Amino acid sequence: MLEKTFDGLPDIGGFRDAGRGIDGGTWILGLTGVIYMGADDMVVATLADVEARDVLGGTNTYLATSDGIRRIDQDHRLFPSGYRPLLSADVRALTADNRPDRPGVTHWVGTAAGVFRQGTTFSTLSNMATGNCVRDALRAGTLLWLATADGLIIGRPDGAFETVSGDSYPGDQVHVVRKVGDEVWVGTNVGIGVYALDGMPKEQLTD
């Protein structure tokens, strides 16, 4: 159900995605810029000439771009992109690590060449483990869910990665993963695969 529409927003090209900010606000990603709207739905900041693919909000906000990660500080200043020591400058997705013992300390970076955990401590997962192109990433419970060009991949607490059988989701292209209640929904080119948080498939939703 449509709850609200907004007119007269700054021009940032076509809509790409949206993500949460740390104070209840919302980041809106466009094809030519990004907008930050506060919890009162007022525009707080507009950053032009940046094409962000994903956003991870926090005390510092990070944007995934084709040239690496760009940081936005608490004053909404946009810093130059960087990608060292990432596996690739082609960054596709960002998601919080959310380990109970270190909340907000590290986050996962999905790139065209694998996944990287960035922060005060980090680990690199090569494309041998995660496939050649990570399109989206989600930490849900104890598992890391990766939507890749090679299908759905799940990372387990012991460091093992497994490719999920394509029979458990419709279609042959996995594009997005989202946590919905106590389930994980995996969006494909023809529908949605629904999974329990432990990785067990539950159902498939199609037209």
Tab-separated table of N, CA and C in Angstrom, residues 58-163:
chain	number	residue	atom	x	y	z
A	58	GLY	N	25.102	4.930	8.967
A	58	GLY	CA	25.690	4.803	10.293
A	58	GLY	C	26.285	6.131	10.697
A	59	THR	N	27.127	6.125	11.730
A	59	THR	CA	27.817	7.358	12.111
A	59	THR	C	28.555	7.919	10.913
A	60	ASN	N	29.227	7.049	10.169
A	60	ASN	CA	29.703	7.357	8.833
A	60	ASN	C	28.875	6.531	7.859
A	61	THR	N	28.483	7.144	6.759
A	61	THR	CA	27.700	6.451	5.747
A	61	THR	C	28.615	6.077	4.592
A	62	TYR	N	28.416	4.888	4.021
A	62	TYR	CA	29.244	4.428	2.920
A	62	TYR	C	28.373	4.171	1.697
A	63	LEU	N	28.887	4.585	0.525
A	63	LEU	CA	28.210	4.361	-0.740
A	63	LEU	C	29.014	3.366	-1.572
A	64	ALA	N	28.326	2.414	-2.184
A	64	ALA	CA	28.960	1.489	-3.121
A	64	ALA	C	28.889	2.098	-4.517
A	65	THR	N	30.035	2.247	-5.173
A	65	THR	CA	30.079	2.810	-6.522
A	65	THR	C	30.973	1.951	-7.405
A	66	SER	N	30.983	2.263	-8.690
A	66	SER	CA	31.825	1.520	-9.631
A	66	SER	C	33.293	1.873	-9.478
A	67	ASP	N	33.603	2.914	-8.687
A	67	ASP	CA	34.984	3.338	-8.474
A	67	ASP	C	35.461	3.053	-7.053
A	68	GLY	N	34.722	2.254	-6.301
A	68	GLY	CA	35.102	1.945	-4.931
A	68	GLY	C	34.052	2.410	-3.942
A	69	ILE	N	34.457	2.587	-2.695
A	69	ILE	CA	33.566	3.049	-1.628
A	69	ILE	C	33.767	4.543	-1.409
A	70	ARG	N	32.668	5.267	-1.239
A	70	ARG	CA	32.737	6.682	-0.896
A	70	ARG	C	32.118	6.883	0.482
A	71	ARG	N	32.821	7.610	1.324
A	71	ARG	CA	32.365	7.846	2.694
A	71	ARG	C	31.681	9.199	2.801
A	72	ILE	N	30.604	9.238	3.595
A	72	ILE	CA	29.907	10.477	3.927
A	72	ILE	C	29.980	10.646	5.431
A	73	ASP	N	30.499	11.789	5.900
A	73	ASP	CA	30.651	11.967	7.344
A	73	ASP	C	29.370	12.502	7.971
A	74	GLN	N	29.419	12.803	9.270
A	74	GLN	CA	28.226	13.222	9.997
A	74	GLN	C	27.687	14.567	9.537
A	75	ASP	N	28.533	15.361	8.864
A	75	ASP	CA	28.094	16.649	8.322
A	75	ASP	C	27.662	16.530	6.870
A	76	HIS	N	27.501	15.284	6.396
A	76	HIS	CA	27.046	14.986	5.037
A	76	HIS	C	28.014	15.482	3.970
A	77	ARG	N	29.307	15.432	4.300
A	77	ARG	CA	30.335	15.745	3.310
A	77	ARG	C	30.768	14.455	2.618
A	78	LEU	N	30.826	14.501	1.295
A	78	LEU	CA	31.165	13.328	0.494
A	78	LEU	C	32.661	13.315	0.210
A	79	PHE	N	33.317	12.203	0.543
A	79	PHE	CA	34.759	12.083	0.361
A	79	PHE	C	35.070	11.313	-0.918
A	80	PRO	N	36.288	11.469	-1.441
A	80	PRO	CA	36.665	10.751	-2.672
A	80	PRO	C	36.580	9.249	-2.491
A	81	SER	N	36.410	8.550	-3.596
A	81	SER	CA	36.288	7.103	-3.538
A	81	SER	C	37.635	6.446	-3.287
A	82	GLY	N	37.577	5.268	-2.685
A	82	GLY	CA	38.772	4.473	-2.448
A	82	GLY	C	38.425	3.003	-2.543
A	83	TYR	N	39.402	2.197	-2.923
A	83	TYR	CA	39.127	0.769	-3.023
A	83	TYR	C	40.243	-0.109	-2.471
A	84	ARG	N	41.384	0.445	-2.141
A	84	ARG	CA	42.417	-0.372	-1.518
A	84	ARG	C	42.054	-0.606	-0.053
A	85	PRO	N	42.153	-1.819	0.470
A	85	PRO	CA	42.650	-3.053	-0.151
A	85	PRO	C	41.535	-3.963	-0.654
A	86	LEU	N	40.473	-3.417	-1.217
A	86	LEU	CA	39.386	-4.245	-1.716
A	86	LEU	C	39.863	-5.111	-2.871
A	87	LEU	N	39.116	-6.177	-3.132
A	87	LEU	CA	39.452	-7.073	-4.226
A	87	LEU	C	39.253	-6.415	-5.581
A	88	SER	N	38.323	-5.467	-5.647
A	88	SER	CA	38.015	-4.783	-6.895
A	88	SER	C	37.417	-3.424	-6.563
A	89	ALA	N	37.648	-2.442	-7.450
A	89	ALA	CA	37.020	-1.132	-7.276
A	89	ALA	C	35.542	-1.165	-7.629
A	90	ASP	N	35.113	-2.202	-8.308
A	90	ASP	CA	33.726	-2.333	-8.749
A	90	ASP	C	32.889	-2.857	-7.590
A	91	VAL	N	32.388	-1.952	-6.740
A	91	VAL	CA	31.656	-2.318	-5.527
A	91	VAL	C	30.161	-2.389	-5.829
A	92	ARG	N	29.537	-3.509	-5.453
A	92	ARG	CA	28.131	-3.737	-5.785
A	92	ARG	C	27.197	-3.623	-4.592
A	93	ALA	N	27.658	-4.002	-3.389
A	93	ALA	CA	26.740	-4.084	-2.245
A	93	ALA	C	27.488	-3.873	-0.939
A	94	LEU	N	26.763	-3.343	0.058
A	94	LEU	CA	27.294	-3.127	1.399
A	94	LEU	C	26.284	-3.633	2.417
A	95	THR	N	26.766	-4.279	3.467
A	95	THR	CA	25.860	-4.698	4.526
A	95	THR	C	26.629	-4.752	5.843
A	96	ALA	N	25.930	-4.464	6.943
A	96	ALA	CA	26.571	-4.474	8.256
A	96	ALA	C	26.921	-5.890	8.673
A	97	ASP	N	28.004	-6.033	9.423
A	97	ASP	CA	28.405	-7.342	9.937
A	97	ASP	C	27.470	-7.784	11.060
A	98	ASN	N	27.171	-6.854	11.985
A	98	ASN	CA	26.189	-7.088	13.058
A	98	ASN	C	26.513	-8.269	13.959
A	99	ARG	N	27.790	-8.502	14.218
A	99	ARG	CA	28.127	-9.504	15.225
A	99	ARG	C	27.793	-8.950	16.602
A	100	PRO	N	27.175	-9.747	17.473
A	100	PRO	CA	26.741	-9.235	18.777
A	100	PRO	C	27.869	-8.633	19.601
A	101	ASP	N	29.092	-9.164	19.443
A	101	ASP	CA	30.205	-8.686	20.255
A	101	ASP	C	30.866	-7.439	19.690
A	102	ARG	N	30.566	-7.092	18.423
A	102	ARG	CA	31.207	-5.942	17.794
A	102	ARG	C	30.216	-5.220	16.891
A	103	PRO	N	29.099	-4.727	17.419
A	103	PRO	CA	28.087	-4.098	16.557
A	103	PRO	C	28.620	-2.840	15.888
A	104	GLY	N	28.450	-2.766	14.573
A	104	GLY	CA	28.828	-1.578	13.825
A	104	GLY	C	30.310	-1.404	13.588
A	105	VAL	N	31.138	-2.356	14.037
A	105	VAL	CA	32.583	-2.197	13.894
A	105	VAL	C	33.033	-2.539	12.488
A	106	THR	N	32.465	-3.569	11.917
A	106	THR	CA	32.864	-3.986	10.574
A	106	THR	C	31.643	-4.103	9.671
A	107	HIS	N	31.897	-4.122	8.370
A	107	HIS	CA	30.822	-4.355	7.418
A	107	HIS	C	31.368	-5.140	6.231
A	108	TRP	N	30.440	-5.782	5.519
A	108	TRP	CA	30.796	-6.596	4.363
A	108	TRP	C	30.651	-5.774	3.093
A	109	VAL	N	31.625	-5.920	2.203
A	109	VAL	CA	31.647	-5.197	0.932
A	109	VAL	C	31.622	-6.220	-0.196
A	110	GLY	N	30.558	-6.212	-0.986
A	110	GLY	CA	30.464	-7.112	-2.131
A	110	GLY	C	31.015	-6.436	-3.369
A	111	THR	N	31.985	-7.056	-4.021
A	111	THR	CA	32.615	-6.495	-5.212
A	111	THR	C	32.471	-7.460	-6.382
A	112	ALA	N	32.924	-7.017	-7.547
A	112	ALA	CA	32.875	-7.861	-8.735
A	112	ALA	C	33.850	-9.022	-8.654
A	113	ALA	N	34.763	-8.997	-7.665
A	113	ALA	CA	35.771	-10.054	-7.558
A	113	ALA	C	35.705	-10.807	-6.240
A	114	GLY	N	34.632	-10.654	-5.487
A	114	GLY	CA	34.508	-11.358	-4.219
A	114	GLY	C	34.043	-10.444	-3.109
A	115	VAL	N	34.094	-10.939	-1.880
A	115	VAL	CA	33.580	-10.219	-0.714
A	115	VAL	C	34.717	-9.874	0.229
A	116	PHE	N	34.625	-8.686	0.831
A	116	PHE	CA	35.660	-8.181	1.729
A	116	PHE	C	34.987	-7.711	3.007
A	117	ARG	N	35.535	-8.071	4.161
A	117	ARG	CA	35.010	-7.554	5.429
A	117	ARG	C	35.917	-6.428	5.888
A	118	GLN	N	35.351	-5.239	5.970
A	118	GLN	CA	36.128	-4.030	6.224
A	118	GLN	C	35.849	-3.502	7.620
A	119	GLY	N	36.857	-2.967	8.243
A	119	GLY	CA	36.710	-2.365	9.562
A	119	GLY	C	38.022	-2.430	10.311
A	120	THR	N	37.942	-2.367	11.639
A	120	THR	CA	39.174	-2.432	12.421
A	120	THR	C	39.842	-3.793	12.279
A	121	THR	N	39.021	-4.828	12.013
A	121	THR	CA	39.551	-6.134	11.611
A	121	THR	C	38.838	-6.515	10.331
A	122	PHE	N	39.527	-7.225	9.462
A	122	PHE	CA	38.889	-7.544	8.194
A	122	PHE	C	39.397	-8.878	7.673
A	123	SER	N	38.625	-9.443	6.769
A	123	SER	CA	39.053	-10.654	6.084
A	123	SER	C	38.614	-10.566	4.639
A	124	THR	N	39.380	-11.176	3.755
A	124	THR	CA	39.096	-11.155	2.333
A	124	THR	C	38.639	-12.534	1.886
A	125	LEU	N	37.551	-12.587	1.140
A	125	LEU	CA	37.032	-13.827	0.601
A	125	LEU	C	37.120	-13.745	-0.913
A	126	SER	N	37.957	-14.551	-1.509
A	126	SER	CA	38.199	-14.448	-2.942
A	126	SER	C	37.003	-14.939	-3.744
A	127	ASN	N	37.027	-14.667	-5.055
A	127	ASN	CA	35.933	-15.115	-5.908
A	127	ASN	C	35.901	-16.636	-6.037
A	128	MET	N	36.955	-17.324	-5.567
A	128	MET	CA	36.911	-18.778	-5.527
A	128	MET	C	35.821	-19.249	-4.554
A	129	ALA	N	35.555	-18.446	-3.522
A	129	ALA	CA	34.551	-18.806	-2.518
A	129	ALA	C	33.192	-18.206	-2.818
A	130	THR	N	33.183	-17.010	-3.402
A	130	THR	CA	31.923	-16.270	-3.478
A	130	THR	C	31.432	-16.006	-4.894
A	131	GLY	N	32.106	-16.511	-5.904
A	131	GLY	CA	31.661	-16.250	-7.265
A	131	GLY	C	32.259	-14.968	-7.809
A	132	ASN	N	32.053	-14.748	-9.076
A	132	ASN	CA	32.728	-13.653	-9.755
A	132	ASN	C	32.066	-12.295	-9.578
A	133	CYS	N	30.808	-12.263	-9.205
A	133	CYS	CA	30.110	-10.976	-9.114
A	133	CYS	C	29.077	-11.028	-8.009
A	134	VAL	N	29.273	-10.252	-6.951
A	134	VAL	CA	28.317	-10.172	-5.848
A	134	VAL	C	27.391	-8.988	-6.104
A	135	ARG	N	26.105	-9.277	-6.279
A	135	ARG	CA	25.128	-8.239	-6.588
A	135	ARG	C	24.480	-7.653	-5.342
A	136	ASP	N	24.328	-8.469	-4.305
A	136	ASP	CA	23.709	-7.999	-3.074
A	136	ASP	C	24.193	-8.887	-1.943
A	137	ALA	N	24.156	-8.364	-0.719
A	137	ALA	CA	24.631	-9.122	0.441
A	137	ALA	C	23.760	-8.805	1.643
A	138	LEU	N	23.592	-9.799	2.516
A	138	LEU	CA	22.756	-9.622	3.702
A	138	LEU	C	23.307	-10.489	4.826
A	139	ARG	N	23.460	-9.903	6.014
A	139	ARG	CA	23.761	-10.667	7.214
A	139	ARG	C	22.453	-10.870	7.973
A	140	ALA	N	22.026	-12.115	8.097
A	140	ALA	CA	20.783	-12.430	8.801
A	140	ALA	C	21.056	-13.588	9.746
A	141	GLY	N	20.891	-13.359	11.034
A	141	GLY	CA	21.215	-14.376	12.011
A	141	GLY	C	22.703	-14.683	11.985
A	142	THR	N	23.054	-15.937	11.864
A	142	THR	CA	24.462	-16.332	11.833
A	142	THR	C	24.983	-16.516	10.417
A	143	LEU	N	24.143	-16.276	9.405
A	143	LEU	CA	24.529	-16.557	8.024
A	143	LEU	C	24.745	-15.275	7.223
A	144	LEU	N	25.644	-15.363	6.264
A	144	LEU	CA	25.863	-14.296	5.294
A	144	LEU	C	25.273	-14.756	3.963
A	145	TRP	N	24.301	-14.001	3.446
A	145	TRP	CA	23.606	-14.361	2.209
A	145	TRP	C	24.145	-13.493	1.074
A	146	LEU	N	24.538	-14.123	-0.029
A	146	LEU	CA	25.127	-13.412	-1.154
A	146	LEU	C	24.351	-13.720	-2.432
A	147	ALA	N	23.857	-12.666	-3.081
A	147	ALA	CA	23.267	-12.812	-4.412
A	147	ALA	C	24.387	-12.575	-5.419
A	148	THR	N	24.730	-13.576	-6.186
A	148	THR	CA	25.864	-13.478	-7.096
A	148	THR	C	25.449	-13.851	-8.514
A	149	ALA	N	26.358	-13.587	-9.453
A	149	ALA	CA	26.112	-13.961	-10.845
A	149	ALA	C	26.045	-15.464	-11.016
A	150	ASP	N	26.592	-16.201	-10.036
A	150	ASP	CA	26.582	-17.660	-10.096
A	150	ASP	C	25.449	-18.276	-9.283
A	151	GLY	N	24.568	-17.441	-8.703
A	151	GLY	CA	23.458	-17.951	-7.924
A	151	GLY	C	23.516	-17.479	-6.482
A	152	LEU	N	22.774	-18.147	-5.621
A	152	LEU	CA	22.708	-17.800	-4.199
A	152	LEU	C	23.794	-18.571	-3.441
A	153	ILE	N	24.584	-17.835	-2.661
A	153	ILE	CA	25.656	-18.437	-1.870
A	153	ILE	C	25.451	-18.053	-0.412
A	154	ILE	N	25.631	-19.013	0.490
A	154	ILE	CA	25.489	-18.777	1.929
A	154	ILE	C	26.830	-19.005	2.610
A	155	GLY	N	27.241	-18.020	3.433
A	155	GLY	CA	28.443	-18.159	4.241
A	155	GLY	C	28.060	-18.533	5.664
A	156	ARG	N	28.716	-19.547	6.226
A	156	ARG	CA	28.374	-20.051	7.553
A	156	ARG	C	29.406	-19.609	8.596
A	157	PRO	N	29.058	-19.689	9.884
A	157	PRO	CA	29.950	-19.185	10.941
A	157	PRO	C	31.335	-19.803	10.943
A	158	ASP	N	31.467	-21.037	10.435
A	158	ASP	CA	32.781	-21.679	10.427
A	158	ASP	C	33.646	-21.243	9.257
A	159	GLY	N	33.140	-20.289	8.445
A	159	GLY	CA	33.901	-19.792	7.307
A	159	GLY	C	33.630	-20.511	6.009
A	160	ALA	N	32.831	-21.564	6.051
A	160	ALA	CA	32.506	-22.315	4.837
A	160	ALA	C	31.446	-21.578	4.017
A	161	PHE	N	31.582	-21.660	2.690
A	161	PHE	CA	30.588	-21.087	1.784
A	161	PHE	C	30.003	-22.199	0.928
A	162	GLU	N	28.702	-22.136	0.718
A	162	GLU	CA	28.051	-23.155	-0.096
A	162	GLU	C	27.105	-22.500	-1.086
A	163	THR	N	27.060	-23.051	-2.290
A	163	THR	CA	26.129	-22.588	-3.306
A	163	THR	C	24.795	-23.298	-3.101
